[in-house]
Short mmCIF file of C-alpha atoms in Angstrom, two decimals:
data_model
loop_
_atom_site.label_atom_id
_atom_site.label_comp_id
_atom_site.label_asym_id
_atom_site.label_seq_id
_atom_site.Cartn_x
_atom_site.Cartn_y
_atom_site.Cartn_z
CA UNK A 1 42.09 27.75 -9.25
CA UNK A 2 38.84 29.38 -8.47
CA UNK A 3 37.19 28.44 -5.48
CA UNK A 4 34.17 26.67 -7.34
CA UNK A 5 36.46 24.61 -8.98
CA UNK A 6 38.69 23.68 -6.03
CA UNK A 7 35.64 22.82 -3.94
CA UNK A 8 34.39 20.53 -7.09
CA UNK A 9 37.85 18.68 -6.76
CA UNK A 10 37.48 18.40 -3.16
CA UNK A 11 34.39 16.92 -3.29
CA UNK A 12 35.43 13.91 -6.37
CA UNK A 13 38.57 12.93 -3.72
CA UNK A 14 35.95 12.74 -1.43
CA UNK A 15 33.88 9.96 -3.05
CA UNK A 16 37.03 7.91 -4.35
CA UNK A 17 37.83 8.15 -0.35
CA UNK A 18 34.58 6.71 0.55
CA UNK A 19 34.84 4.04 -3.06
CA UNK A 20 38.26 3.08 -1.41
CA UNK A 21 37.01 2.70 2.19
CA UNK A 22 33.80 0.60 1.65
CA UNK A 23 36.25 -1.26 -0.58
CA UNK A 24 38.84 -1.89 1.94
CA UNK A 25 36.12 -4.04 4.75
CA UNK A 26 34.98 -6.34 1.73
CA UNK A 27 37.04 -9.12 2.70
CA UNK A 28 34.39 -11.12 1.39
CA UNK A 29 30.85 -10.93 -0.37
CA UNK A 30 27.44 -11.85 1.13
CA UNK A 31 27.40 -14.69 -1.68
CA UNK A 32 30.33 -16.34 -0.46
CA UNK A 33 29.57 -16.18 3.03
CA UNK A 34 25.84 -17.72 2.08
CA UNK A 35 27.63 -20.17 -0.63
CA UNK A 36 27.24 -23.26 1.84
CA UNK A 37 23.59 -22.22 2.42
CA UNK A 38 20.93 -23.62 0.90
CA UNK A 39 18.20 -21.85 -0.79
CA UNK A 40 14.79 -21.49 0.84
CA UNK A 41 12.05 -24.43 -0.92
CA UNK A 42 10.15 -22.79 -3.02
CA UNK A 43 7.49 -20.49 -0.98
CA UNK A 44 3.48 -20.76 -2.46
CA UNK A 45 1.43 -18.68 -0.81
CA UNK A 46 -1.90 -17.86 -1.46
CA UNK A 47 -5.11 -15.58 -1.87
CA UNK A 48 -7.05 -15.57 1.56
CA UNK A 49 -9.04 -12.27 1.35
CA UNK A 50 -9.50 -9.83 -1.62
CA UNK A 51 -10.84 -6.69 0.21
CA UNK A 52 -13.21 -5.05 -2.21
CA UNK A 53 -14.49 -1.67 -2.24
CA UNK A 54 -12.36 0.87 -3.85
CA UNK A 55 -13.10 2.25 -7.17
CA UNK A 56 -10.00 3.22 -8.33
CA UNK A 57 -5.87 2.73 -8.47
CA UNK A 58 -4.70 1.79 -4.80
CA UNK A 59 -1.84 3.70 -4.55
CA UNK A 60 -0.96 2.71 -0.63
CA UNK A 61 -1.80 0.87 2.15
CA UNK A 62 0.12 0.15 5.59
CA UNK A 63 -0.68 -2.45 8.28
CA UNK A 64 -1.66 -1.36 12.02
CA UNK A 65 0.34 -2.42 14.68
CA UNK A 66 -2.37 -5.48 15.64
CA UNK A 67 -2.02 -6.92 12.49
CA UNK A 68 -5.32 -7.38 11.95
CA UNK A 69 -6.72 -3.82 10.90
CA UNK A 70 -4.86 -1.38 7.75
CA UNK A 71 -5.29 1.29 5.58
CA UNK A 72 -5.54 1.80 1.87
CA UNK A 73 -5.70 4.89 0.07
CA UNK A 74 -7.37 5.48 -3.49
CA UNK A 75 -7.82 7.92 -6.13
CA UNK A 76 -11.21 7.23 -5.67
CA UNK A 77 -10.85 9.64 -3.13
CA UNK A 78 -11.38 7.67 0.16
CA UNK A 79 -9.19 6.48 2.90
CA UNK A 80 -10.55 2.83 4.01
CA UNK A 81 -9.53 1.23 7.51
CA UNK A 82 -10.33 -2.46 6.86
CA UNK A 83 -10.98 -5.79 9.41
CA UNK A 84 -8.57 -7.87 7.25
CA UNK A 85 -9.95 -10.98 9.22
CA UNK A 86 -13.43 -10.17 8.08
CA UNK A 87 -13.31 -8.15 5.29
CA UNK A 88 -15.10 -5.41 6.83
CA UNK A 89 -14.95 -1.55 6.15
CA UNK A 90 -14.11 -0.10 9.88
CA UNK A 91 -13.68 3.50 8.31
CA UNK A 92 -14.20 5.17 5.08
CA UNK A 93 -12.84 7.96 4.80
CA UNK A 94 -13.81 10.75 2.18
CA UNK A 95 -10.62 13.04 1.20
CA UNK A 96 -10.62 16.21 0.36
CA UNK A 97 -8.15 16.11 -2.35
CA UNK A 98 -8.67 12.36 -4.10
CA UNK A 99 -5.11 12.81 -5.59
CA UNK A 100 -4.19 10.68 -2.70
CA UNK A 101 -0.08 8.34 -2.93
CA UNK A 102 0.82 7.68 0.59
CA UNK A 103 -1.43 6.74 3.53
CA UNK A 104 0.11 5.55 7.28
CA UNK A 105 -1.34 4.02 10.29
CA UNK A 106 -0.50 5.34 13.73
CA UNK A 107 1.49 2.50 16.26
CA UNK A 108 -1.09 3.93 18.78
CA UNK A 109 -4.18 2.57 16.23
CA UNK A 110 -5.33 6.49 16.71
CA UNK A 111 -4.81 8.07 13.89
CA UNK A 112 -4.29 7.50 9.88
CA UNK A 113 -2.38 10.06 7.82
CA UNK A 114 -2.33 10.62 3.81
CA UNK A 115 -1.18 12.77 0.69
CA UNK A 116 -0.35 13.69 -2.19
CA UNK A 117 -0.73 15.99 -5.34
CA UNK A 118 -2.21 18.37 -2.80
CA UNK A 119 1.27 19.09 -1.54
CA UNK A 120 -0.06 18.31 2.43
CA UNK A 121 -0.37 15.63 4.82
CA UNK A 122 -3.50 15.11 6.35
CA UNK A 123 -4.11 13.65 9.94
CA UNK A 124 -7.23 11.90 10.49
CA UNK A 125 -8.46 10.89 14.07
CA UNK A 126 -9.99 7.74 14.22
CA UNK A 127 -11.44 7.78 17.89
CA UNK A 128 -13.47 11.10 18.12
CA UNK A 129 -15.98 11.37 20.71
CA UNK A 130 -18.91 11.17 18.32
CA UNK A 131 -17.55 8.69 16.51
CA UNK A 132 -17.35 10.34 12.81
CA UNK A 133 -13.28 10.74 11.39
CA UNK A 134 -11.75 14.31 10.95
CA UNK A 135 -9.34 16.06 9.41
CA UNK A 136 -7.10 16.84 12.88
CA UNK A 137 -4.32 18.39 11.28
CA UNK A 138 -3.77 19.39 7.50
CA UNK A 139 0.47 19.66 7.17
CA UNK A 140 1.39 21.71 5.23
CA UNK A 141 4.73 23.09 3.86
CA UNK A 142 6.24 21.06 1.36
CA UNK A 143 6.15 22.44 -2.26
CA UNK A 144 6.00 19.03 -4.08
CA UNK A 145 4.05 16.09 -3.65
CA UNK A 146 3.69 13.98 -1.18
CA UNK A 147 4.88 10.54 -1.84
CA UNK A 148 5.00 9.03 1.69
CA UNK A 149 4.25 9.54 5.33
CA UNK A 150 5.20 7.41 8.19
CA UNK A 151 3.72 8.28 11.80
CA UNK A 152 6.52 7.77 14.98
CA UNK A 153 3.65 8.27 17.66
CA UNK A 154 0.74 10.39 17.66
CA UNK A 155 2.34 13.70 18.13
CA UNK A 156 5.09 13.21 15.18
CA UNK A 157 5.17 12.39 11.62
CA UNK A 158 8.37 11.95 9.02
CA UNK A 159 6.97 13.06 5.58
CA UNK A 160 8.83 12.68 2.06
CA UNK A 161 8.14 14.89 -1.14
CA UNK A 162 8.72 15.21 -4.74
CA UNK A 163 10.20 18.62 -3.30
CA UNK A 164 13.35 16.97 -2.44
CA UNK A 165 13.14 17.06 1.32
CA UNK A 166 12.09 14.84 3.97
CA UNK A 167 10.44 16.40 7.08
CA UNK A 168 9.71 15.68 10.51
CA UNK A 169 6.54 17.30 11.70
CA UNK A 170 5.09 18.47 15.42
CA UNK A 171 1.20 17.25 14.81
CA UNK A 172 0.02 19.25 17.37
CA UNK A 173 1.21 22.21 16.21
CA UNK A 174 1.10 21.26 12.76
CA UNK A 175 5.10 23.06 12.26
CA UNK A 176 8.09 21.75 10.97
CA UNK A 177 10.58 20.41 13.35
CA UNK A 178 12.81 19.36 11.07
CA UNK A 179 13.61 19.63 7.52
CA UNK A 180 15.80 16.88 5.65
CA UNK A 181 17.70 17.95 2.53
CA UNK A 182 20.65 16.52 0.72
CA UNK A 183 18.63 14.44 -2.16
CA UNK A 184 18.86 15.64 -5.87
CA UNK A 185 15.91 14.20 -6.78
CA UNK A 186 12.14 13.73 -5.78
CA UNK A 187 11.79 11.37 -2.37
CA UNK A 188 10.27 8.62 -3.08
CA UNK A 189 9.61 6.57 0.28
CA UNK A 190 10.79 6.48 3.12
CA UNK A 191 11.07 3.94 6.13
CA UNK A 192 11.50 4.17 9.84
CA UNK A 193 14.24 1.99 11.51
CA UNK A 194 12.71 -0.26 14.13
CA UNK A 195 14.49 1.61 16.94
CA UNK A 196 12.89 4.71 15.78
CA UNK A 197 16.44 6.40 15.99
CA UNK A 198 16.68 6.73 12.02
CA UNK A 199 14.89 6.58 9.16
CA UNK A 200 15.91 5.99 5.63
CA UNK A 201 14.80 7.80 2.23
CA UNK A 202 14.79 6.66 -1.53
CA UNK A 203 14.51 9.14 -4.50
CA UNK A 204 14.94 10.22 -8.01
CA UNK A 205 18.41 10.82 -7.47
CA UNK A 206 18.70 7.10 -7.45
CA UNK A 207 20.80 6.78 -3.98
CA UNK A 208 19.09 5.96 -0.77
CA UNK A 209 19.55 8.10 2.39
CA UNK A 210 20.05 7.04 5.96
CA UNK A 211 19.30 10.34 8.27
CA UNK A 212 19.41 10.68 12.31
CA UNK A 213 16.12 11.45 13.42
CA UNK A 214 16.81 13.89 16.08
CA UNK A 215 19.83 15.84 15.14
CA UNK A 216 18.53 15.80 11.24
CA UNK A 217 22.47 14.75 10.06
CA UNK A 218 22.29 12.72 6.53
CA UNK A 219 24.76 9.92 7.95
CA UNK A 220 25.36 7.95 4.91
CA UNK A 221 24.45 7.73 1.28
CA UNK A 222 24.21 4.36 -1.06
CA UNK A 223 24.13 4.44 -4.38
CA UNK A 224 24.48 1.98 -7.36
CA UNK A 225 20.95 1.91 -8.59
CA UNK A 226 20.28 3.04 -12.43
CA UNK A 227 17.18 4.62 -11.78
CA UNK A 228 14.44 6.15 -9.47
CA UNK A 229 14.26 4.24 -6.01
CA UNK A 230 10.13 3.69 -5.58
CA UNK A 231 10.47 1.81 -2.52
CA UNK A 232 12.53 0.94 0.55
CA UNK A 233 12.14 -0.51 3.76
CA UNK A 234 14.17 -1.91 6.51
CA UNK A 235 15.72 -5.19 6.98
CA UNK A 236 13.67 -6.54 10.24
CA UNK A 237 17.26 -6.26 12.71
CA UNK A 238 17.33 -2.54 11.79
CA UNK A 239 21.01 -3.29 10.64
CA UNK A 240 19.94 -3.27 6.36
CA UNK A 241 18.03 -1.52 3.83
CA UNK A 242 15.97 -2.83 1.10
CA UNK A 243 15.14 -1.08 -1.83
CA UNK A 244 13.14 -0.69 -5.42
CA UNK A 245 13.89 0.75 -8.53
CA UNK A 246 12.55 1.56 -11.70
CA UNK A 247 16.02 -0.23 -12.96
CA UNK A 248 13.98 -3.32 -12.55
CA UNK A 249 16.26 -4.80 -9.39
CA UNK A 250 15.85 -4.55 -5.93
CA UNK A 251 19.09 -4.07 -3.27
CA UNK A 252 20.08 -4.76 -0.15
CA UNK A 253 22.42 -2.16 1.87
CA UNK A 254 24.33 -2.96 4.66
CA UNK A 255 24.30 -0.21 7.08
CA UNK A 256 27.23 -1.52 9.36
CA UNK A 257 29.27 -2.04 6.04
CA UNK A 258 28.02 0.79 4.42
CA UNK A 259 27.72 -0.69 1.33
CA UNK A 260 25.44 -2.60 -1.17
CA UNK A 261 26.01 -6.12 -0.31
CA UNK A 262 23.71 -7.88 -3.27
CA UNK A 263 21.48 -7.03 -6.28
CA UNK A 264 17.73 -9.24 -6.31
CA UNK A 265 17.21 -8.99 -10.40
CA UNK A 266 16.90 -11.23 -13.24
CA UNK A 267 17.25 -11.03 -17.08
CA UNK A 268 13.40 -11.43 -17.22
CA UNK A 269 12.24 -8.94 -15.39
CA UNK A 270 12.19 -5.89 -17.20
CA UNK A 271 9.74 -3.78 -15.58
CA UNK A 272 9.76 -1.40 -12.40
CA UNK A 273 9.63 -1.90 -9.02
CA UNK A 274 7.14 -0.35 -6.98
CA UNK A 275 6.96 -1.39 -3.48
CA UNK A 276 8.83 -3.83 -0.97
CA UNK A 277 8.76 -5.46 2.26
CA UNK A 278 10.39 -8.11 4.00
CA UNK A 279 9.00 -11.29 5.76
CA UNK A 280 9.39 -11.13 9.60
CA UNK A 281 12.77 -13.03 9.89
CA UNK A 282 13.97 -11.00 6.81
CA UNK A 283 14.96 -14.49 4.59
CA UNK A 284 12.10 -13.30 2.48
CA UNK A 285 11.77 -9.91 0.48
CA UNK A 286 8.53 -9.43 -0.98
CA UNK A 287 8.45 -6.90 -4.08
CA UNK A 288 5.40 -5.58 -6.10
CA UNK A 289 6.70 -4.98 -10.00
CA UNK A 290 4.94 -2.61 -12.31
CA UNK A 291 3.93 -6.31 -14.48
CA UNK A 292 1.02 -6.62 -12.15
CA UNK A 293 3.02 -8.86 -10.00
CA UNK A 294 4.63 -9.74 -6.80
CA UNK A 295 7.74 -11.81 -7.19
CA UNK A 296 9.30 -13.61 -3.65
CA UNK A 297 13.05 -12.87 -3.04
CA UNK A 298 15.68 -15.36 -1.05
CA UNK A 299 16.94 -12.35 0.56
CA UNK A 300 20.61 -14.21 1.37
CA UNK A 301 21.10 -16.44 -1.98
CA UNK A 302 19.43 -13.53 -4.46
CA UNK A 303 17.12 -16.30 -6.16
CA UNK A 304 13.45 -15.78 -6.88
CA UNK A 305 11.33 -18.58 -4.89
CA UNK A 306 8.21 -17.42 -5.55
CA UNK A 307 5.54 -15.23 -7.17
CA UNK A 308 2.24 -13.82 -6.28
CA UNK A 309 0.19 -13.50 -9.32
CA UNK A 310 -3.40 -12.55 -9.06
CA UNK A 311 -3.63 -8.79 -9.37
CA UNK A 312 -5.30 -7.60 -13.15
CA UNK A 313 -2.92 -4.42 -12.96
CA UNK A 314 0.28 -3.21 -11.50
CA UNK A 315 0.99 -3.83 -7.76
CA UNK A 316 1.72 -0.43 -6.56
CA UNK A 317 1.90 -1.16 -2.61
CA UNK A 318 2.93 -4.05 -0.68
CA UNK A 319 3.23 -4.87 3.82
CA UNK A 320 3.73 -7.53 5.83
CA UNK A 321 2.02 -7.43 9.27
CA UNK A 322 4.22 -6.22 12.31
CA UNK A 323 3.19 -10.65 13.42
CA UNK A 324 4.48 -11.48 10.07
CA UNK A 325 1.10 -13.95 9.35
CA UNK A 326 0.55 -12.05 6.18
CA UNK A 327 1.17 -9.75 3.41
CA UNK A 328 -1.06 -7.48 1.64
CA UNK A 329 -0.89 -6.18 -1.77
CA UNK A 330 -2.68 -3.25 -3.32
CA UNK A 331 -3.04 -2.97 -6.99
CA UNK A 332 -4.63 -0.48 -9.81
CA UNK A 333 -7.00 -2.75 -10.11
CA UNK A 334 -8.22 -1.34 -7.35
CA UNK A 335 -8.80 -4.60 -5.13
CA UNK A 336 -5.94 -5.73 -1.88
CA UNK A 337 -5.20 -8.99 -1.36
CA UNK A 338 -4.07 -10.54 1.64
CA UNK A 339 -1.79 -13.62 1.01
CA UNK A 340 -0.04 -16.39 3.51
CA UNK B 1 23.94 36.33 -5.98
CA UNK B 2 23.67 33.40 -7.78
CA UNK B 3 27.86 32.63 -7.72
CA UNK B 4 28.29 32.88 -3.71
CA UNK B 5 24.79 30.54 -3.30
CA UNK B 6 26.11 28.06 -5.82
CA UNK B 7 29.82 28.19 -3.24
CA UNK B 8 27.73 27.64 -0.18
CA UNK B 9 26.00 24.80 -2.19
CA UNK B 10 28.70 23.36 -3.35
CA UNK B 11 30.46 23.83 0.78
CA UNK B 12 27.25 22.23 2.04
CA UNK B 13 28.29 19.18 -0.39
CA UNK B 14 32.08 19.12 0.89
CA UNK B 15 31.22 19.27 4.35
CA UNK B 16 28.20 16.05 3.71
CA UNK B 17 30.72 14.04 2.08
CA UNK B 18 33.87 14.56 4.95
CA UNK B 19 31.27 13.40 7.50
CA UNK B 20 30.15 10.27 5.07
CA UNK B 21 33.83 9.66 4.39
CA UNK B 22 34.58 9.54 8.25
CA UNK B 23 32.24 6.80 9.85
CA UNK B 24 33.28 3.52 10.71
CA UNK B 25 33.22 0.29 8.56
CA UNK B 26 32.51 -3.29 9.64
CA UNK B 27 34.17 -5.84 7.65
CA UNK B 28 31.76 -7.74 5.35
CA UNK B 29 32.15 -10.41 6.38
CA UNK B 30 30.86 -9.83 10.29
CA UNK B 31 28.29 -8.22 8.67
CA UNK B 32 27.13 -10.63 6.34
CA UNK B 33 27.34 -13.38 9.13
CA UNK B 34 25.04 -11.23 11.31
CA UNK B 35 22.24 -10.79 8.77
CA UNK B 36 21.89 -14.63 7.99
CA UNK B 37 22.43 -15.55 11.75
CA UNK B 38 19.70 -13.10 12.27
CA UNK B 39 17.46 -15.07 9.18
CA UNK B 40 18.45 -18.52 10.72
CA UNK B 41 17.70 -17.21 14.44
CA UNK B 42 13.97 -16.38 13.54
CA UNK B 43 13.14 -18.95 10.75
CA UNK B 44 10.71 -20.37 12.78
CA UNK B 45 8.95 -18.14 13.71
CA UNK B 46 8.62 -16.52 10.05
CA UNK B 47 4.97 -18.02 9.26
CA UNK B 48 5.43 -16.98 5.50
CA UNK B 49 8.52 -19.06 5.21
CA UNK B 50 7.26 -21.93 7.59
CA UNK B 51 3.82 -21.48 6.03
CA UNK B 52 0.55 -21.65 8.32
CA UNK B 53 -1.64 -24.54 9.53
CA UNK B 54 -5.13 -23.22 8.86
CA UNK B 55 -6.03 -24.22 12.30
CA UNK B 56 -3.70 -21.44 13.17
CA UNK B 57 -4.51 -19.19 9.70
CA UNK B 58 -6.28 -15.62 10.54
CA UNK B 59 -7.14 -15.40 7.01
CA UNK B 60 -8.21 -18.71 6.45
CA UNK B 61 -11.48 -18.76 4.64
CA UNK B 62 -14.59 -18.89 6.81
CA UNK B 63 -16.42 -22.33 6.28
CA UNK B 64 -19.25 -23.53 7.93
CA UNK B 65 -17.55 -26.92 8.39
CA UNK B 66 -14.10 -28.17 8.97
CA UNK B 67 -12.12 -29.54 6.65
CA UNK B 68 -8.95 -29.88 5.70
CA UNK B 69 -8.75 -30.13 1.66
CA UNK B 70 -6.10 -27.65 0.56
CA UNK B 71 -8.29 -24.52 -1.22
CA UNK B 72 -5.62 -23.40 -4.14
CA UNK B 73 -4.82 -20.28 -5.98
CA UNK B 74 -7.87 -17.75 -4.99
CA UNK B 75 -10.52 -18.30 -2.61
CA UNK B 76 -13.49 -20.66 -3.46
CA UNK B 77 -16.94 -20.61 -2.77
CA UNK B 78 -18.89 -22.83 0.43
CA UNK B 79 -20.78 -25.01 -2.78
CA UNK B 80 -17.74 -25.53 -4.62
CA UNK B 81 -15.60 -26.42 -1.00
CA UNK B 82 -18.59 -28.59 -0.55
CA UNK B 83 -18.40 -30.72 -3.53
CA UNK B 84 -14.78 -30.83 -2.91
CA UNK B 85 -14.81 -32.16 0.52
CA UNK B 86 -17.89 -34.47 0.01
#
């Protein structure tokens, strides 16, 4: 047997190994643990800003860590830092490149980052000395797309790319510090555990990755999806991952388990999912869908409980505030609403 | 050549899925019992499940008066508020 061949074998008995092991801890499902639990009342929540301004598709936004300001990003070209309380523009930002599909907001409040078809991730500082934004840093080293950025502090950055790789950048001196690679398929999104320690990836490959920040080790894989994964996010204890797909269902990992413990889907929904966040207790998973709305997940019982309809185009971009109070949704329509 | 890079492809791919094979598993069911204790622990304090008094509402719309008549799906404006609370 050639040595091709005997490493292709190798590699099948290693995935019916890792079938038969998540296998052997189900000793029960998530639905019959949760089959004495109610489901949640059925959760209306409603329009209590539309922040106007943009002039294009929203393709991102992210929350700051008060809760109060956040970022949206446009193929209008501009970055905007908004007052959600008010309404008001704090920043707008022009971009160089206005093929703009991720932007992020510093914890610090310091900085905002975004990319896209320009291949780079740009760092903007928000609290120059004369007051005007600028480019800080311009990173630069992926060759694909950039289809998310999430900052870790002010001097680091995870990126992920239609290239296939996530990577971990030095800001200051705008290098690589390390490069993430194991997907088949564009990344999609990514999402930062809340202990910082990890951070999780979806792509075109359809599996989701869970990768240790600091030793750059891909330290397990879920699959089961049909299609792209478009979104992901944690599950609030750091112990689950949520994700979208353009399969048109959204799932929930378990990370201790190491395996998918329940599918959110329904015979009627037929279109994409684009972006996904949960509520701050994590009984709630928010999803945007690419039929322009935003349908409201019982994250334990899998049943829909509500839907926020209001956007004239799909929702591509969804958060709820680190204070859970709110969520946000951007749209092609080029408006965000904030709901609660 | 593009036979001994496709080998240390394929190697890279062995050695990713012994590691992935190797972790540890918790049983489903402690799992599962963790993530809704953690749901039931924080309920409460989950305003878009418990939903929020507008006294309390950072969003809630601005009004020049105080009232408490429930504004539905979208925002209204102060005249139509008005005729609704007068």
């Amino acid at each position: 047997m050639g040595e091709m061949e005997q490493l292709r074998k190798e590699a099948e008995s290693l995935k019916d190994d890792i079938t038969a092991a998540r296998k052997a801890v189900q000793d029960l499902t998530l639905q019959d643990h949760v089959a004495g639990t109610a489901v949640v009342g059925r959760v209306q929540l409603k329009t209590r800003k539309t922040l106007r301004g943009h002039l294009a598709k929203i393709y991102a936004m992210h929350w700051g860590t008060d809760s109060k300001l956040c970022v949206s990003a446009s193929q209008d070209g501009k970055l905007i830092v908004w007052d959600s309380y008010t309404t008001n523009k704090v920043h707008a930002i022009p971009l160089k490149s206005s093929w703009v599909m991720t932007c992020s907001y510093a914890p610090s409040g310091n900085m905002v980052a975004c990319g896209g078809l320009d291949n780079m991730c740009s760092i903007y500082n928000l609290k120059g000395k004369d007051g005007n934004v600028k480019v800080m840093r311009e990173l630069a080293a992926h060759t694909g797309y950039l289809s998310c950025c999430r900052f870790l502090n002010d001097n680091e950055i995870i990126t992920s790319s239609g290239d296939c790789t996530c990577v971990l950048w030095d800001i200051e001196t705008g290098s690589q510090k390390t490069v993430f690679a194991g997907h088949l398929g564009d990344c999609m999104s990514l999402g930062v555990a809340p202990d910082f320690n990890t951070f999780i990836s979806g792509a075109c490959d359809f599996t989701a990755k869970l990768w240790d920040i600091r030793d750059g080790q891909c330290r397990q894989t879920f699959g089961g999806h049909e299609s792209d994964i478009n979104a992901i996010g944690f599950f609030p204890n750091g112990n689950a991952v949520i994700t979208g797909s353009d399969d048109a269902s959204c799932k929930l990992y378990d990370l201790r388990s190491d395996q998918e413990l329940i599918t959110y889907q329904d015979s009627s929904i037929m279109c994409g999912v684009t972006s996904i966040a949960p509520s701050l207790s994590g009984r709630l998973i928010l999803a945007g869908y690419d039929d322009f709305n935003c349908n409201i997940w019982d994250s334990l019982k899998a049943e829909r409980v509500g839907v926020l309809s209001g956007h004239d185009n799909r929702v591509s971009c969804i958060g709820v505030t680190p204070d859970g109070m709110a969520c946000c949704t951007g749209s092609w329509d080029s408006f965000l609403k904030i709901w609660n | 050549m593009s036979g001994s890079s496709n080998i240390v492809a394929m190697k890279k791919i062995v050695q990713q899925l012994r590691f992935e094979a190797n972790i540890n598993r918790v049983k489903v069911s402690q799992a599962a019992a963790e993530l809704q204790q953690f749901c039931i622990q924080n309920a409460l304090q989950d305003p878009l499940l418990t939903g929020v008094s507008s006294s309390t509402n950072p969003f809630r719309t601005q009004k020049a008066f105080s009232c408490s008549c429930d504004i539905s799906a979208g925002e209204k404006t102060k005249k139509t508020t008005a005729m609704m609370c007068n």
